[in-house]
Coordinates of C-alpha atoms in Angstrom, one line a residue:
M1 CA -28.9 3.3 -27.2
K2 CA -28.8 0.4 -29.5
Q3 CA -25.6 -1.7 -30.1
I4 CA -24.7 -5.0 -31.6
K5 CA -23.8 -8.0 -29.5
V6 CA -21.6 -10.7 -31.0
N7 CA -21.9 -14.1 -29.5
D8 CA -19.4 -17.1 -29.5
K9 CA -21.0 -18.6 -32.6
C10 CA -19.1 -16.2 -34.8
N11 CA -16.6 -18.0 -37.0
G12 CA -14.9 -15.0 -38.6
C13 CA -16.4 -15.3 -42.1
G14 CA -16.1 -11.5 -42.3
L15 CA -19.4 -10.9 -44.2
C16 CA -20.8 -8.6 -41.5
I17 CA -17.6 -6.6 -41.1
V18 CA -17.7 -5.7 -44.8
N19 CA -21.3 -4.6 -44.7
C20 CA -21.6 -2.9 -41.2
P21 CA -19.6 0.2 -40.0
Y22 CA -20.3 -0.8 -36.4
L23 CA -18.2 -4.0 -36.5
K24 CA -14.5 -4.7 -36.8
E25 CA -12.2 -7.7 -36.8
N26 CA -10.6 -8.6 -33.5
A27 CA -7.3 -10.3 -32.8
D28 CA -8.9 -13.8 -33.3
G29 CA -10.3 -12.8 -36.7
N30 CA -13.9 -12.7 -35.4
A31 CA -16.4 -9.8 -35.5
E32 CA -16.3 -7.3 -32.7
Y33 CA -18.5 -4.4 -31.9
I34 CA -16.8 -1.0 -32.0
V35 CA -16.9 0.3 -28.5
G36 CA -18.3 3.8 -28.0
T37 CA -20.6 3.7 -31.0
A38 CA -24.4 3.7 -31.1
I39 CA -26.5 2.6 -34.0
K40 CA -28.0 5.6 -35.7
S41 CA -31.7 5.4 -36.4
E42 CA -31.1 5.9 -40.1
D43 CA -28.7 2.9 -40.1
L44 CA -31.0 0.6 -38.1
R45 CA -32.7 -1.1 -41.1
A46 CA -29.3 -1.8 -42.8
V47 CA -27.9 -3.2 -39.6
E48 CA -31.0 -5.5 -39.1
K49 CA -30.4 -6.8 -42.7
V50 CA -26.7 -7.6 -41.8
I51 CA -27.8 -9.4 -38.7
A52 CA -30.5 -11.4 -40.6
E53 CA -27.9 -12.5 -43.2
C54 CA -25.3 -13.8 -40.6
P55 CA -24.9 -17.5 -41.5
Q56 CA -24.0 -18.4 -37.8
N57 CA -26.8 -16.3 -36.1
A58 CA -24.0 -14.7 -34.1
L59 CA -25.4 -11.2 -34.0
E60 CA -28.2 -9.4 -32.2
I61 CA -29.2 -5.8 -31.5
I62 CA -29.3 -5.0 -27.8
D63 CA -30.4 -2.0 -25.8
A64 CA -27.1 -0.9 -24.1
G65 CA -28.4 2.5 -22.8
G66 CA -28.3 3.7 -19.3
T67 CA -31.5 5.6 -19.5
N68 CA -35.0 5.6 -21.0
K69 CA -35.3 9.3 -20.6
T70 CA -34.5 12.0 -23.2
G71 CA -32.5 15.2 -23.3
K72 CA -30.8 16.6 -20.2
A73 CA -32.7 14.2 -17.9
G74 CA -31.3 11.3 -19.8
V75 CA -27.8 12.7 -19.5
E76 CA -28.2 13.0 -15.8
D77 CA -29.1 9.3 -15.7
V78 CA -25.9 8.6 -17.5
V79 CA -24.0 10.6 -14.9
S80 CA -25.7 8.6 -12.1
M81 CA -24.7 5.3 -13.9
L82 CA -21.1 6.5 -14.1
K83 CA -21.1 7.2 -10.4
K84 CA -22.3 3.7 -9.6
E85 CA -19.6 2.3 -11.8
L86 CA -17.1 4.4 -9.9
E87 CA -18.3 3.1 -6.6
A88 CA -18.2 -0.5 -7.8
F89 CA -14.8 -0.3 -9.5
K90 CA -12.1 -2.5 -8.0
V91 CA -8.6 -3.6 -9.1
Q92 CA -8.2 -7.3 -8.2
R93 CA -5.4 -8.1 -5.9
V94 CA -3.2 -11.2 -6.3
T95 CA -2.6 -14.2 -4.1
L96 CA 0.5 -16.4 -3.7
G97 CA -1.1 -18.8 -6.1
D98 CA -1.3 -16.1 -8.8
I99 CA 2.4 -15.4 -8.8
K100 CA 3.8 -18.8 -7.6
M101 CA 7.3 -19.7 -8.7
N102 CA 7.1 -23.0 -10.7
T103 CA 10.2 -24.9 -9.6
K104 CA 9.3 -28.2 -11.2
N105 CA 10.3 -27.2 -14.7
I106 CA 13.5 -25.4 -13.8
D107 CA 16.2 -26.5 -16.3
I108 CA 19.8 -26.1 -15.1
P109 CA 22.5 -27.7 -17.3
V110 CA 24.9 -29.9 -15.4
P111 CA 28.5 -28.5 -15.7
S112 CA 31.2 -30.7 -17.1
S113 CA 34.9 -30.5 -16.7
R114 CA 37.5 -30.7 -19.4
L115 CA 40.1 -31.8 -16.8
E116 CA 38.3 -35.0 -16.1
Y117 CA 40.4 -38.1 -17.2
R118 CA 43.4 -35.9 -17.9
K119 CA 46.5 -37.6 -16.6
D120 CA 48.2 -34.4 -15.5
Y121 CA 48.9 -34.9 -11.8
N122 CA 51.9 -36.4 -10.0
S123 CA 50.0 -37.5 -6.9
E124 CA 46.5 -38.3 -5.7
R125 CA 46.6 -35.2 -3.5
E126 CA 47.4 -33.0 -6.5
A127 CA 44.5 -34.6 -8.5
R128 CA 42.2 -34.1 -5.6
N129 CA 43.1 -30.4 -5.3
A130 CA 42.5 -30.0 -9.0
A131 CA 39.1 -31.6 -8.7
I132 CA 38.2 -29.4 -5.7
N133 CA 39.3 -26.3 -7.6
E134 CA 37.3 -27.3 -10.7
F135 CA 34.2 -28.1 -8.7
N136 CA 34.4 -24.7 -6.9
R137 CA 35.0 -22.9 -10.2
L138 CA 32.1 -24.6 -12.1
C139 CA 29.6 -25.2 -9.3
Y140 CA 30.2 -24.0 -5.8
S141 CA 31.5 -20.5 -6.1
E142 CA 29.3 -17.4 -6.5
S143 CA 30.7 -16.8 -9.9
A144 CA 29.3 -20.3 -10.8
Y145 CA 25.9 -20.4 -9.1
G146 CA 25.3 -16.6 -9.4
P147 CA 24.5 -16.7 -13.2
I148 CA 22.3 -19.8 -12.6
L149 CA 20.2 -18.0 -10.0
K150 CA 20.1 -14.8 -12.0
K151 CA 18.7 -16.6 -15.0
I152 CA 16.0 -18.3 -13.0
F153 CA 15.0 -15.0 -11.4
V154 CA 15.0 -13.2 -14.7
E155 CA 12.8 -15.9 -16.2
Y156 CA 10.4 -15.6 -13.3
K157 CA 10.3 -11.9 -13.5
V158 CA 9.5 -11.9 -17.3
N159 CA 7.1 -14.8 -17.2
V160 CA 5.2 -14.0 -14.0
L161 CA 5.9 -10.4 -12.8
K162 CA 6.0 -8.6 -16.1
P163 CA 2.3 -7.7 -16.2
Y164 CA 2.7 -5.9 -12.9
Y165 CA 5.6 -3.7 -13.8
T166 CA 4.7 -3.0 -17.5
V167 CA 3.0 0.4 -17.5
T168 CA 2.3 0.9 -21.2
D169 CA -0.7 0.3 -23.5
T170 CA 0.1 -3.3 -24.3
E171 CA -1.6 -6.6 -23.6
D172 CA 1.3 -7.6 -21.4
S173 CA 0.2 -5.1 -18.8
V174 CA -2.3 -5.9 -16.1
Y175 CA -3.1 -2.2 -16.0
Y176 CA -4.0 -2.1 -19.7
K177 CA -7.2 -4.1 -19.2
Y178 CA -8.5 -1.7 -16.6
N179 CA -7.7 1.2 -18.8
Q180 CA -9.7 -0.5 -21.6
Q181 CA -12.5 -1.1 -19.2
I182 CA -12.8 2.6 -18.3
R183 CA -12.3 3.7 -21.9
A184 CA -15.2 1.5 -23.0
L185 CA -17.3 2.9 -20.2
L186 CA -16.6 6.5 -21.1
A187 CA -16.9 5.8 -24.9
N188 CA -20.4 4.3 -24.4
A189 CA -21.4 7.1 -22.1
Y190 CA -20.2 9.6 -24.7
A191 CA -22.1 7.9 -27.5
E192 CA -25.3 7.8 -25.4
I193 CA -25.0 11.4 -24.4
T194 CA -24.4 12.5 -28.0
G195 CA -27.5 10.6 -29.0
L196 CA -29.5 12.4 -26.4
V197 CA -28.4 16.0 -26.8
G198 CA -26.0 16.1 -29.7
E199 CA -22.3 17.0 -29.5
K200 CA -22.6 19.0 -26.3
I201 CA -19.4 17.7 -24.8
P202 CA -15.9 17.5 -26.4
E203 CA -14.9 14.1 -27.8
S204 CA -11.6 14.4 -25.8
W205 CA -13.7 13.9 -22.6
K206 CA -13.8 10.1 -23.3
S207 CA -10.0 9.7 -23.6
F208 CA -8.5 7.9 -20.7
S209 CA -5.0 6.7 -19.8
V210 CA -3.8 6.0 -16.3
Y211 CA -0.7 4.0 -15.4
P212 CA 1.5 3.8 -12.3
N213 CA 4.5 6.1 -12.4
K214 CA 7.7 4.1 -12.2
R215 CA 9.6 7.0 -10.8
D216 CA 7.2 7.7 -8.0
N217 CA 6.0 4.2 -7.2
M218 CA 8.7 2.2 -5.5
A219 CA 6.6 -1.0 -5.7
I220 CA 7.0 -0.9 -9.5
E221 CA 10.7 -0.3 -9.2
T222 CA 11.0 -3.2 -6.7
L223 CA 9.4 -5.5 -9.3
T224 CA 11.7 -4.3 -12.1
W225 CA 14.8 -5.0 -9.9
F226 CA 13.5 -8.4 -8.7
D227 CA 16.3 -10.4 -10.4
D228 CA 18.9 -8.4 -8.4
R229 CA 17.7 -10.4 -5.3
S230 CA 18.9 -13.7 -6.8
T231 CA 22.1 -14.0 -4.8
N232 CA 20.7 -12.8 -1.5
S233 CA 17.5 -14.7 -1.8
G234 CA 18.4 -17.2 0.9
I235 CA 18.8 -20.1 -1.6
I236 CA 22.5 -20.7 -1.0
T237 CA 22.1 -20.2 2.7
E238 CA 19.4 -22.9 2.6
L239 CA 21.6 -25.2 0.6
R240 CA 24.6 -24.9 2.8
S241 CA 22.6 -25.1 6.0
R242 CA 22.4 -28.9 5.5
G243 CA 25.9 -29.3 7.0
D244 CA 28.5 -31.7 5.6
Y245 CA 26.0 -33.1 3.1
T246 CA 26.4 -30.0 0.9
S247 CA 30.1 -29.3 1.5
I248 CA 32.6 -29.5 -1.2
D249 CA 34.3 -32.4 0.5
W250 CA 31.1 -34.3 0.5
Y251 CA 30.5 -33.9 -3.2
I252 CA 34.1 -34.8 -3.9
D253 CA 34.4 -37.8 -1.5
H254 CA 31.1 -39.4 -2.6
N255 CA 31.3 -38.9 -6.3
I256 CA 34.9 -38.5 -7.6
D257 CA 37.4 -41.3 -7.9
F258 CA 41.2 -41.0 -8.3
D259 CA 43.4 -43.3 -10.2
Y260 CA 46.7 -43.4 -12.0
S261 CA 48.4 -45.1 -14.9
E262 CA 52.1 -45.5 -15.7
E263 CA 53.3 -43.1 -18.3
Y264 CA 56.5 -43.4 -20.3
A265 CA 59.1 -40.9 -18.9
G266 CA 62.1 -41.5 -21.2
E267 CA 65.3 -43.5 -21.1
G268 CA 67.5 -44.1 -18.1
M269 CA 71.3 -44.1 -17.9
F270 CA 71.7 -47.5 -19.5
G271 CA 68.9 -47.2 -22.0
K272 CA 66.3 -48.6 -19.6
S273 CA 62.8 -47.1 -20.1
K274 CA 61.5 -45.0 -17.2
Y275 CA 57.9 -44.8 -16.1
K276 CA 56.1 -42.7 -13.6
N277 CA 52.6 -42.6 -12.2
K278 CA 50.3 -39.9 -13.5
Y279 CA 47.0 -39.4 -11.6
Y280 CA 43.6 -38.3 -12.8
F281 CA 40.1 -38.0 -11.5
T282 CA 36.7 -39.2 -12.8
G283 CA 33.1 -38.8 -11.7
F284 CA 33.0 -35.0 -11.9
S285 CA 29.6 -35.0 -13.8
S286 CA 28.1 -37.1 -10.9
A287 CA 29.3 -34.6 -8.3
A288 CA 28.0 -31.7 -10.4
R289 CA 24.6 -33.4 -10.9
D290 CA 24.3 -33.9 -7.1
F291 CA 25.0 -30.2 -6.6
I292 CA 22.5 -29.1 -9.2
N293 CA 19.8 -31.4 -7.7
D294 CA 20.6 -29.9 -4.2
L295 CA 20.4 -26.4 -5.7
K296 CA 17.0 -27.1 -7.2
D297 CA 15.8 -28.5 -3.9
A298 CA 17.0 -25.3 -2.1
I299 CA 15.2 -23.1 -4.7
S300 CA 12.0 -25.1 -4.2
S301 CA 12.4 -24.8 -0.4
Q302 CA 12.8 -21.0 -0.6
S303 CA 10.4 -20.3 -3.4
G304 CA 7.4 -19.7 -1.1
E305 CA 9.3 -17.2 1.0
I306 CA 10.6 -15.5 -2.2
V307 CA 7.1 -15.1 -3.5
E308 CA 5.8 -13.9 -0.1
N309 CA 8.4 -11.2 -0.1
I310 CA 7.3 -9.9 -3.6
L311 CA 3.5 -10.3 -3.0
D312 CA 3.3 -7.1 -0.9
S313 CA 5.0 -5.1 -3.7
V314 CA 2.6 -6.4 -6.3
N315 CA -0.5 -5.7 -4.3
Y316 CA 0.8 -2.3 -3.2
A317 CA 1.3 -1.4 -6.9
L318 CA -2.3 -2.6 -7.6
E319 CA -3.7 -0.7 -4.6
H320 CA -1.9 2.5 -5.7
F321 CA -3.2 2.1 -9.2
E322 CA -6.8 1.6 -8.0
K323 CA -6.6 5.0 -6.3
Q324 CA -5.1 6.6 -9.4
I325 CA -7.7 5.3 -11.7
T326 CA -10.7 6.0 -9.5
G327 CA -9.4 9.5 -8.9
E328 CA -9.1 10.2 -12.6
L329 CA -12.6 8.7 -13.3
R330 CA -14.0 10.9 -10.5
K331 CA -12.5 13.9 -12.4
K332 CA -14.2 12.8 -15.6
I333 CA -17.6 12.6 -13.9
S334 CA -17.0 16.0 -12.3
E335 CA -16.2 17.4 -15.8
L336 CA -19.4 15.9 -17.2
E337 CA -21.5 17.4 -14.4
G338 CA -20.1 20.7 -15.3
Y339 CA -21.2 20.2 -18.9
V340 CA -24.7 19.2 -17.8
K341 CA -25.1 22.4 -15.7
S342 CA -24.4 24.4 -18.8
M343 CA -26.9 22.6 -21.0

């Protein structure tokens, strides 16, 4: 079975695609051989002309067949070739390095308070309580850090885990490339068999689509729910395990200053102006920045354990998929053997 091989010299001029029905344009704009087709003997001269005219010398005819026999004996060779491919087929598992959580580029905006510098408090204690409440509201409470962690986990899920829970015919899916691999294998086998014995098997035989079932595969479900783990991931426990250094009092005492200024308070009994001290706090941004830095450090410390916990789910999904795809390919080979017997 003769096919066309396109090498990396192709620059996408398109001349061959216009003049050859066995080539198409790929996503990069270059020529690509149409999988599952074999050059017909009557087209061979025309194809050779197209190859000779390629300005980049990027094309050549290759013998892609699995047999040098003819008729039924040739088909039996193709069946043997498919069995060898089945035995060799593997779905590559992932390592911690493949799905690592990159914590170096995490961007968490530092919260700021509108209450900072506002002279609204009648005592330093009142100003301190306001600063503590504001720090808790914007940084330290679950309602503050929860959305931050959720965003980080969602980004990790979409940027790293998405290929492993996407179970559709898209480039985003790790399962898609294996489907494409088997489809090419079956399409080429079909083309070769057709060339050997004519259209003795239905074209539908080469169709192939196998994906994990989200409903039945809890590993896939675990990956799609990954971001729900954000608040019980151990990150906050790790941050607060550092004792006084990550307590609210520490952030307040080591960053926030309290001061006061005299404010006009009206006229006294004899027209004398009255003043009173109004307190305020400053340094909130510094306290918030320290907290965010400590939070990033806690995320970095826990990232290895977080990834370890998800690694088993990813590899279980891949292992289950391997069994699915080899089982379906085995059925295809069995079908083909049935057609061979009837020839």
